[in-house]
Short mmCIF file of C-alpha atoms in Angstrom, two decimals:
data_model
loop_
_atom_site.label_atom_id
_atom_site.label_comp_id
_atom_site.label_asym_id
_atom_site.label_seq_id
_atom_site.Cartn_x
_atom_site.Cartn_y
_atom_site.Cartn_z
CA MET A 696 -34.93 52.11 139.48
CA ASP A 697 -34.80 55.87 140.76
CA ARG A 698 -33.90 57.70 138.02
CA ARG A 699 -33.50 61.15 140.13
CA GLY A 700 -30.86 63.06 139.53
CA ARG A 701 -29.48 65.67 142.02
CA GLY A 702 -27.56 68.48 142.00
CA ARG A 703 -28.36 72.05 143.29
CA GLY A 704 -31.29 72.01 141.43
CA GLY A 705 -32.95 69.32 142.78
CA GLY A 706 -34.24 65.86 140.78
CA VAL A 707 -35.12 65.75 137.62
CA PRO A 708 -38.35 63.93 137.03
CA TYR A 709 -38.26 60.62 137.23
CA GLY A 710 -37.92 58.24 133.74
CA ARG A 711 -35.66 60.88 132.28
CA SER A 712 -31.88 60.99 133.16
CA PRO A 713 -30.15 63.64 134.14
CA PRO A 714 -28.67 65.96 131.21
CA ARG A 715 -24.77 65.40 130.65
CA THR A 716 -22.18 68.20 130.27
CA LEU A 717 -21.90 69.92 127.25
CA PRO A 718 -21.14 69.57 124.62
CA HIS A 719 -20.44 65.86 124.64
CA ALA A 720 -18.06 65.83 122.95
CA PRO A 721 -15.80 68.58 125.01
CA ILE A 722 -14.90 71.51 123.38
CA ARG A 723 -10.55 71.97 124.04
CA THR A 724 -9.47 75.04 123.97
CA THR A 725 -6.32 76.90 125.11
CA GLU A 726 -7.89 77.50 128.75
CA GLY A 727 -10.42 74.39 129.63
CA ILE A 728 -12.86 72.47 128.79
CA CYS A 729 -15.99 73.46 128.59
CA GLY A 730 -18.96 73.54 130.72
CA THR A 731 -16.71 72.72 133.83
CA GLN A 732 -16.98 74.97 136.81
CA PRO A 733 -15.17 75.48 140.31
CA PRO A 734 -16.58 74.10 143.63
CA ARG A 735 -18.77 76.44 145.31
CA ALA A 736 -16.79 78.36 148.33
CA GLU A 737 -19.20 76.73 151.10
CA ASP A 738 -16.62 73.48 151.23
CA SER A 739 -14.38 74.14 151.99
CA GLU A 740 -13.24 77.01 154.53
CA ALA A 741 -9.44 77.46 153.62
CA ALA A 742 -11.78 78.25 149.69
CA THR A 743 -13.18 81.39 151.24
CA THR A 744 -10.24 82.93 152.80
CA ALA A 745 -6.35 81.83 151.83
CA SER A 746 -3.30 83.46 151.77
CA ALA A 747 -2.58 86.21 148.86
CA SER A 748 1.04 84.86 148.39
CA GLU A 749 0.06 81.24 148.11
CA PRO A 750 -3.49 81.07 147.58
CA GLN A 751 -4.35 77.32 149.30
CA GLY A 752 -7.38 75.64 148.40
CA THR A 753 -8.41 78.40 145.92
CA PRO A 754 -10.73 76.75 143.46
CA PRO A 755 -8.79 76.46 140.15
CA ARG A 756 -10.22 78.48 137.13
CA SER A 757 -12.04 76.72 134.46
CA PHE A 758 -12.90 78.11 131.38
CA ASP A 759 -15.17 80.41 131.03
CA ALA A 760 -17.50 80.63 128.01
CA SER A 761 -17.68 83.66 126.02
CA LEU A 762 -21.09 85.17 124.36
CA ASP A 763 -20.10 83.33 120.55
CA ASP A 764 -19.57 80.05 122.46
CA VAL A 765 -22.81 79.80 124.10
CA LYS A 766 -24.14 81.16 120.77
CA GLN A 767 -22.29 78.60 118.93
CA VAL A 768 -23.79 75.71 121.01
CA LYS A 769 -27.27 76.32 121.29
CA MET A 770 -26.87 76.97 117.67
CA LEU A 771 -26.00 73.23 117.20
CA LEU A 772 -28.70 71.92 119.35
CA THR A 773 -31.34 73.55 117.72
CA SER A 774 -29.99 72.63 114.92
CA LYS A 775 -30.61 68.77 115.85
CA GLY A 776 -34.25 69.54 116.06
CA LEU A 777 -34.43 70.77 119.76
CA PRO A 778 -36.53 73.30 120.40
CA TRP A 779 -35.58 76.46 121.98
CA GLU A 780 -37.11 75.80 125.41
CA ILE A 781 -35.41 72.50 125.52
CA VAL A 782 -32.14 74.02 124.91
CA ASN A 783 -32.28 76.65 127.62
CA ILE A 784 -32.92 74.43 129.76
CA ILE A 785 -30.00 71.98 129.02
CA MET A 786 -28.26 75.09 128.92
CA ASP A 787 -29.22 75.87 132.41
CA ARG A 788 -28.43 71.88 134.16
CA ALA A 789 -24.86 72.29 132.25
CA GLU A 790 -24.69 75.41 133.38
CA TYR A 791 -23.11 77.10 130.21
CA TRP A 792 -23.19 80.38 129.90
CA ALA A 793 -21.53 83.27 129.07
CA CYS A 794 -19.04 84.93 131.18
CA SER A 795 -18.93 88.67 131.82
CA LYS A 796 -15.53 89.23 133.43
CA SER A 797 -14.33 93.41 135.42
CA SER A 798 -11.74 93.86 137.94
CA ILE A 799 -9.63 96.46 139.46
CA ASP A 800 -5.64 95.83 140.82
CA TYR A 801 -4.35 98.67 143.68
CA ARG A 802 -1.28 96.99 142.64
CA GLN A 803 -0.85 98.31 138.95
CA LEU A 804 -2.36 101.73 139.92
CA GLY A 805 0.79 102.31 141.59
CA MET A 806 -0.14 100.95 145.08
CA ARG A 807 -0.13 98.62 147.25
CA TYR A 808 -3.67 98.97 148.43
CA LEU A 809 -6.57 100.82 148.93
CA GLY A 810 -7.16 102.45 152.28
CA ILE A 811 -10.46 102.43 153.56
CA ALA A 812 -10.45 104.44 157.31
CA GLY A 813 -12.98 103.80 159.50
CA GLY A 814 -14.45 106.78 161.57
CA ASP A 815 -14.31 109.20 159.13
CA PRO A 816 -17.84 109.84 157.16
CA GLU A 817 -15.61 110.66 154.09
CA ARG A 818 -13.72 107.81 153.84
CA GLU A 819 -15.65 105.16 155.20
CA ASP A 820 -17.45 104.03 152.23
CA ARG A 821 -15.35 103.01 149.28
CA PHE A 822 -16.77 102.25 145.64
CA LEU A 823 -14.50 100.49 143.99
CA LEU A 824 -16.33 98.86 141.13
CA ARG A 825 -18.57 98.57 138.87
CA CYS A 826 -19.50 95.40 136.18
CA ASP A 827 -20.40 95.87 132.78
CA PRO A 828 -23.85 95.85 131.93
CA VAL A 829 -25.24 92.57 132.26
CA GLY A 830 -25.91 91.35 128.89
CA LEU A 831 -25.14 94.40 126.81
CA THR A 832 -22.41 93.44 124.47
CA LYS A 833 -22.78 96.16 122.26
CA TRP A 834 -22.14 98.41 125.55
CA THR A 835 -18.60 99.47 126.22
CA PRO A 836 -17.56 101.58 129.46
CA PRO A 837 -16.19 105.06 128.53
CA ALA A 838 -11.95 103.96 127.94
CA ARG A 839 -9.42 105.63 130.52
CA ASP A 840 -9.02 108.71 128.55
CA SER A 841 -12.33 109.48 127.10
CA PRO A 842 -15.41 111.47 128.38
CA GLY A 843 -17.20 109.97 131.08
CA HIS A 844 -14.04 107.56 132.11
CA GLU A 845 -14.47 109.34 135.75
CA MET A 846 -17.99 109.01 136.12
CA TRP A 847 -17.25 105.49 135.04
CA SER A 848 -15.10 104.59 137.32
CA THR A 849 -16.57 106.26 140.33
CA ALA A 850 -19.91 106.34 142.48
CA ALA A 851 -23.33 107.35 140.73
CA GLU A 852 -24.80 110.68 141.41
CA PRO A 853 -26.78 111.00 144.35
CA ARG A 854 -30.77 111.24 142.46
CA VAL A 855 -34.06 110.83 144.92
CA VAL A 856 -37.47 109.15 144.53
CA THR A 857 -39.72 112.07 144.22
CA GLU A 858 -42.15 112.97 147.09
CA THR A 859 -45.17 112.19 144.90
CA ASP A 860 -43.02 108.64 143.21
CA GLU A 861 -45.58 105.33 144.25
CA SER A 862 -42.63 103.47 144.98
CA LEU A 863 -42.30 105.08 147.77
CA ILE A 864 -45.22 103.22 148.80
CA MET A 865 -43.48 99.91 150.10
CA SER A 866 -45.79 96.48 150.00
CA PRO A 867 -46.58 94.78 153.17
CA GLY A 868 -43.31 92.35 154.00
CA SER A 869 -40.61 94.58 152.85
CA GLY A 870 -37.27 95.11 153.61
CA GLN A 871 -35.14 97.57 155.00
CA HIS A 872 -32.41 98.65 156.77
CA ASP A 873 -31.79 101.32 158.94
CA GLY A 874 -35.41 103.33 157.74
CA ILE A 875 -34.13 102.15 154.43
CA ASP A 876 -35.80 100.24 151.96
CA THR A 877 -33.62 97.00 150.45
CA ALA A 878 -36.66 96.21 148.66
CA ALA A 879 -36.10 97.47 144.99
CA LEU A 880 -32.81 95.46 145.19
CA SER A 881 -34.04 92.07 146.15
CA PRO A 882 -37.59 92.33 144.23
CA ASN A 883 -37.82 88.59 144.24
CA ALA A 884 -37.99 88.23 148.12
CA GLY A 885 -40.21 85.13 149.08
CA THR A 886 -39.96 83.33 145.63
CA LYS A 887 -38.27 80.09 145.00
CA PRO A 888 -35.97 79.36 141.40
CA PRO A 889 -36.08 78.70 138.86
CA THR A 890 -38.78 81.02 137.71
CA PRO A 891 -37.97 84.45 138.95
CA THR A 892 -40.72 87.29 139.13
CA ALA A 893 -39.30 90.44 138.95
CA ALA A 894 -41.15 93.52 139.97
CA SER A 895 -39.60 97.16 140.26
CA THR A 896 -40.48 100.19 142.07
CA THR A 897 -38.88 101.88 139.41
CA ASP A 898 -40.20 100.80 135.73
CA HIS A 899 -40.73 104.22 134.39
CA LEU A 900 -37.41 105.29 135.18
CA GLU A 901 -36.01 102.38 133.62
CA PHE A 902 -35.60 101.88 129.54
CA GLY A 903 -38.06 98.82 129.16
CA LYS A 904 -36.50 95.21 127.73
CA GLU A 905 -36.59 95.85 124.45
CA THR A 906 -35.07 99.07 124.35
CA LEU A 907 -31.83 97.89 125.82
CA GLU A 908 -32.25 94.15 123.82
CA GLU A 909 -30.39 95.89 120.78
CA PHE A 910 -27.08 96.82 123.02
CA THR A 911 -27.02 92.98 122.94
CA ASP A 912 -26.21 90.43 120.08
CA VAL A 913 -28.92 87.78 120.98
CA PRO A 914 -30.52 87.34 117.44
CA VAL A 915 -33.30 85.56 119.68
CA PRO A 916 -35.51 87.68 122.72
CA THR A 917 -33.41 87.30 125.99
CA LEU A 918 -34.72 87.07 129.01
CA GLU A 919 -35.82 89.54 131.68
CA ASN A 920 -34.12 88.56 134.34
CA PRO A 921 -30.08 86.29 132.81
CA VAL A 922 -28.36 86.43 135.61
CA ARG A 923 -27.53 82.91 136.50
CA LYS A 924 -24.44 82.85 139.18
CA LEU A 925 -22.31 85.54 140.66
CA VAL A 926 -17.88 84.70 141.60
CA PHE A 927 -16.52 87.90 143.59
CA ASP A 928 -12.62 87.11 144.46
CA ILE A 929 -11.22 89.77 146.80
CA PHE A 930 -8.09 90.50 148.20
CA SER A 931 -7.81 92.11 151.55
CA CYS A 932 -6.45 92.38 155.63
CA ASP A 933 -7.85 94.70 157.89
CA GLN A 934 -4.96 96.83 160.08
CA GLY A 935 -4.20 93.57 161.66
CA PHE A 936 -4.18 95.15 165.33
CA GLY A 937 -6.70 95.76 168.10
CA GLY A 938 -10.13 94.62 167.77
CA ASN A 939 -10.82 93.14 171.99
CA ASP A 940 -14.82 93.83 172.03
CA PRO A 941 -15.99 92.02 174.63
CA GLY A 942 -18.34 89.16 173.34
CA ILE A 943 -16.20 87.57 170.97
CA ARG A 944 -15.66 83.45 170.45
CA PRO A 945 -12.15 83.11 170.30
CA ASP A 946 -12.95 80.47 167.27
CA ALA A 947 -14.99 82.65 164.90
CA PRO A 948 -12.24 84.44 163.58
CA TYR A 949 -15.00 87.30 162.22
CA ASP A 950 -16.66 88.16 165.33
CA GLY A 951 -15.86 91.70 166.02
CA SER A 952 -14.72 92.42 162.29
CA HIS A 953 -15.69 95.78 160.79
CA THR A 954 -14.11 95.79 157.97
CA TRP A 955 -16.56 94.50 154.96
CA PHE A 956 -17.32 94.23 151.20
CA ASP A 957 -20.99 95.00 150.04
CA VAL A 958 -22.58 94.67 146.47
CA GLY A 959 -25.02 97.74 144.54
CA ILE A 960 -26.31 97.68 141.39
CA ASP A 961 -26.60 101.03 139.61
CA ARG A 962 -29.20 101.34 136.73
CA PHE A 963 -29.36 103.18 133.60
CA ASP A 964 -32.13 105.79 134.06
CA LYS A 965 -34.07 107.56 130.86
CA ALA A 966 -35.28 109.59 132.86
CA ILE A 967 -31.62 111.51 133.65
CA ASN A 968 -31.76 113.71 131.05
CA CYS A 969 -27.36 115.09 129.98
CA ALA A 970 -26.02 118.69 130.55
CA LYS A 971 -25.97 120.53 126.82
CA ASP A 972 -22.54 120.99 127.41
CA CYS A 973 -21.81 117.35 128.23
CA GLU A 974 -18.58 115.73 125.61
CA GLU A 975 -19.51 111.89 125.91
CA GLN A 976 -20.97 110.71 122.55
CA GLU A 977 -23.10 108.11 121.86
CA ASN A 978 -21.89 104.15 123.07
CA THR A 979 -23.70 102.01 121.17
CA ASP A 980 -22.84 99.88 117.69
CA PRO A 981 -23.82 102.49 114.87
CA SER A 982 -26.22 100.24 112.87
CA ASP A 983 -27.80 99.94 116.00
CA THR A 984 -29.79 103.43 116.42
CA SER A 985 -32.14 103.53 113.49
CA THR A 986 -33.95 100.51 114.72
CA SER A 987 -34.25 102.28 118.34
CA THR A 988 -37.91 102.20 120.11
CA GLU A 989 -37.77 105.61 121.98
CA PRO A 990 -36.45 108.42 121.59
CA HIS A 991 -33.47 108.81 124.16
CA ALA A 992 -32.02 105.18 123.32
CA GLU A 993 -28.81 106.42 123.62
CA LEU A 994 -26.84 104.74 127.29
CA ARG A 995 -24.27 107.19 128.22
CA THR A 996 -22.14 107.02 132.21
CA CYS A 997 -24.49 110.46 133.37
CA MET A 998 -27.99 107.93 132.87
CA ILE A 999 -26.13 106.18 135.56
CA ARG A 1000 -28.22 105.97 138.69
CA SER A 1001 -27.49 104.03 141.58
CA VAL A 1002 -30.38 101.50 142.99
CA TRP A 1003 -28.52 100.24 145.89
CA PRO A 1004 -27.02 101.92 147.61
CA LEU A 1005 -29.99 104.24 147.56
CA SER A 1006 -30.25 108.52 147.88
CA ARG A 1007 -31.42 110.90 150.70
CA SER A 1008 -31.64 114.15 151.44
CA SER A 1009 -28.71 115.12 153.77
CA ASP A 1010 -30.35 118.18 155.20
CA THR A 1011 -33.15 118.41 157.90
CA THR A 1012 -35.98 120.03 155.46
CA LYS A 1013 -36.47 116.06 153.91
CA SER A 1014 -39.78 114.82 153.49
CA THR A 1015 -40.10 111.07 154.97
CA VAL A 1016 -43.12 108.49 153.97
CA THR A 1017 -44.63 105.97 155.99
CA ASP A 1018 -46.13 102.34 155.31
CA GLY A 1019 -47.73 100.03 158.07
CA ASN A 1020 -44.61 98.34 158.27
CA SER A 1021 -42.85 101.64 159.44
CA SER A 1022 -40.80 101.47 155.87
CA ARG A 1023 -39.41 105.21 155.37
CA ARG A 1024 -37.63 106.56 151.67
CA THR A 1025 -36.76 110.04 151.49
CA ALA A 1026 -38.77 111.90 149.29
CA ASN A 1027 -36.55 114.66 147.45
CA VAL A 1028 -37.10 118.13 148.62
CA PRO A 1029 -36.50 121.52 146.27
CA GLY A 1030 -32.91 122.79 147.59
CA GLY A 1031 -31.74 119.98 149.85
CA SER A 1032 -28.99 118.61 148.93
CA LYS A 1033 -28.59 114.49 148.55
CA LYS A 1034 -25.90 111.81 149.14
CA LEU A 1035 -26.02 108.14 149.00
CA TYR A 1036 -27.16 106.76 151.89
CA HIS A 1037 -24.46 103.73 153.97
CA ALA A 1038 -25.40 102.44 156.96
CA LEU A 1039 -23.51 101.82 160.23
CA HIS A 1040 -24.07 98.48 160.86
CA PRO A 1041 -23.72 95.81 158.15
CA ASP A 1042 -26.81 94.58 155.63
CA TYR A 1043 -26.71 91.30 155.14
CA LYS A 1044 -28.40 91.29 152.51
CA HIS A 1045 -25.38 92.74 150.65
CA VAL A 1046 -22.84 92.20 152.34
CA ILE A 1047 -20.45 89.34 150.57
CA HIS A 1048 -17.45 88.35 153.02
CA PHE A 1049 -16.12 90.42 155.99
CA ASN A 1050 -12.54 90.66 156.48
CA LYS A 1051 -10.88 88.35 159.12
CA ARG A 1052 -10.89 90.20 162.75
CA VAL A 1053 -7.13 91.89 163.66
CA GLU A 1054 -5.27 89.99 160.65
CA ARG A 1055 -2.34 91.22 159.25
CA GLU A 1056 -2.03 88.92 155.82
CA VAL A 1057 -3.89 90.04 152.43
CA GLN A 1058 -6.97 87.61 152.70
CA HIS A 1059 -8.00 85.94 149.51
CA HIS A 1060 -12.26 85.93 149.85
CA HIS A 1061 -13.37 83.73 146.94
CA VAL A 1062 -17.32 83.77 147.21
CA GLU A 1063 -20.03 82.47 144.81
CA TRP A 1064 -24.17 82.86 144.59
CA SER A 1065 -26.57 80.93 142.29
CA TRP A 1066 -29.73 81.61 141.16
CA LEU A 1067 -30.65 78.42 143.33
CA ASP A 1068 -30.19 80.06 146.14
CA GLY A 1069 -32.32 81.12 149.20
CA SER A 1070 -32.92 83.88 151.04
CA VAL A 1071 -31.01 86.01 153.19
CA THR A 1072 -32.43 86.34 156.75
CA GLU A 1073 -32.14 89.43 158.81
CA HIS A 1074 -29.80 87.93 160.98
CA VAL A 1075 -26.86 85.75 159.94
CA ASP A 1076 -24.19 84.66 162.77
CA ILE A 1077 -21.03 85.45 160.72
CA GLY A 1078 -18.29 84.79 162.62
CA TYR A 1079 -16.84 81.82 161.43
CA LEU A 1080 -17.57 81.69 157.82
CA GLY A 1081 -17.42 85.75 157.23
CA ARG A 1082 -20.49 85.25 154.59
CA VAL A 1083 -23.84 84.60 154.60
CA PRO A 1084 -23.73 80.18 154.34
CA ASN A 1085 -25.50 79.23 151.68
CA GLY A 1086 -25.33 82.70 149.52
CA ASN A 1087 -27.83 85.49 147.98
CA GLY A 1088 -30.72 84.17 145.57
CA ASP A 1089 -32.37 86.90 145.50
CA PHE A 1090 -29.78 88.87 144.67
CA VAL A 1091 -29.06 86.96 141.78
CA ARG A 1092 -32.40 86.25 140.27
CA GLY A 1093 -33.72 89.99 141.00
CA LEU A 1094 -30.57 90.95 138.99
CA ARG A 1095 -32.07 92.61 135.07
CA LEU A 1096 -30.85 92.64 131.37
CA GLY A 1097 -28.67 95.45 131.80
CA ASP A 1098 -28.11 96.06 135.49
CA MET A 1099 -24.16 96.80 136.83
CA VAL A 1100 -22.95 94.69 140.05
CA THR A 1101 -21.34 97.27 141.86
CA ILE A 1102 -18.50 96.67 145.01
CA TRP A 1103 -18.40 98.91 148.20
CA GLY A 1104 -15.83 98.65 150.92
CA ARG A 1105 -16.80 99.23 154.14
CA ALA A 1106 -14.74 99.86 158.06
CA ARG A 1107 -16.54 101.28 160.23
CA TYR A 1108 -15.09 103.13 163.65
CA LEU A 1109 -11.50 104.67 164.51
CA GLY A 1110 -8.62 102.40 164.30
CA TRP A 1111 -10.50 99.98 161.72
CA ARG A 1112 -8.47 100.37 158.37
CA ASN A 1113 -9.59 98.15 155.37
CA LYS A 1114 -6.77 97.38 152.64
CA VAL A 1115 -7.70 96.35 149.59
CA THR A 1116 -5.90 94.28 147.31
CA SER A 1117 -7.67 93.55 144.51
CA VAL A 1118 -12.04 93.17 143.19
CA ASP A 1119 -12.93 90.76 140.77
CA VAL A 1120 -16.21 89.67 140.16
CA ARG A 1121 -17.21 87.05 137.32
CA ILE A 1122 -21.52 87.15 136.05
CA TYR A 1123 -22.80 84.19 134.26
CA TYR A 1124 -25.83 84.87 132.61
CA ALA A 1125 -28.44 82.90 129.87
CA VAL A 1126 -29.22 83.68 126.95
#
């Protein structure tokens, strides 16, 4: 008898029964049953976009485990004599992971929506949300009335890699878009789950895993790439008129859409020195400062660097390094102004979802990416779904401990407008 259990991660070895969802006797809470996960968004178009007032077909919210919930279940399993390696496999198969939630609702800020206007270089790319650092439960963002909050709620300052940095030379097969390197975001391109092999061209700029572990509540060493799933819920629409571009397929509601959402990454950069007059206090647990292995182990908001979007010099006094694949990255030039680079056309390795073309009613875009998803190709037909059809496994597998997921809203060309009502992101990570 073929006893292989087939799930999203493939079959289990012959002779083994597929593991059950944990815990075996479900722990019931006021929010639901632990281990229950919503269906994937691609199961139906209705689950992808629905009315904001009556979100028909939206996957039901399940119980999202906290870090304490996961630690409790893992201790229960290890108390039965199971080694940590087996426990981790069980937790992954059960999809029982800790969940971190971040959101912004512009209606709660006294606005009907946030408008992003195309055709205006200063307004067509808007930073919307920065999620809490993955796994750093002892680090909290600055409170609304504290120093550093304004910096936390806005995009990171542009910081360009210097010309002497070896990361300017890209390896063969690395990604690019409009001449800008995107391989730094997807270091695992071409790898297959479940074993990520993270690599970065900017390791010397980032805090080591040992330092970041000081900001976690996990007693055992954490995974360097712990993220297992990303869930995006975005309520938005475009201007509701126009959009009669040639070549639009009548049955493809996203053909010719020029408003969409991207996902990016921020990281703490130990090479960034806070200003002498920086008023932001150390945002860390005081009990950990004495055990720090770094000379500057505090993580401040002013130390955040954008991994994607990348930065580049914005004037003509810039230099470019080119390798055999014509991938290039702008080097820092003394005295040159810098800015975050936003390409004119969408980069599908970062696209979350497009708005429906010429749709006045607010839509609910529900998107899930798993660490078991495949890679994103350069050319994607989004006309029917409005998103990459099979998720973005490279992005999920490439996320590191301490990474901050960012959300960007886009609009292109005069007359196009991205009206954003709310953005919600849930990050599921193994511990």
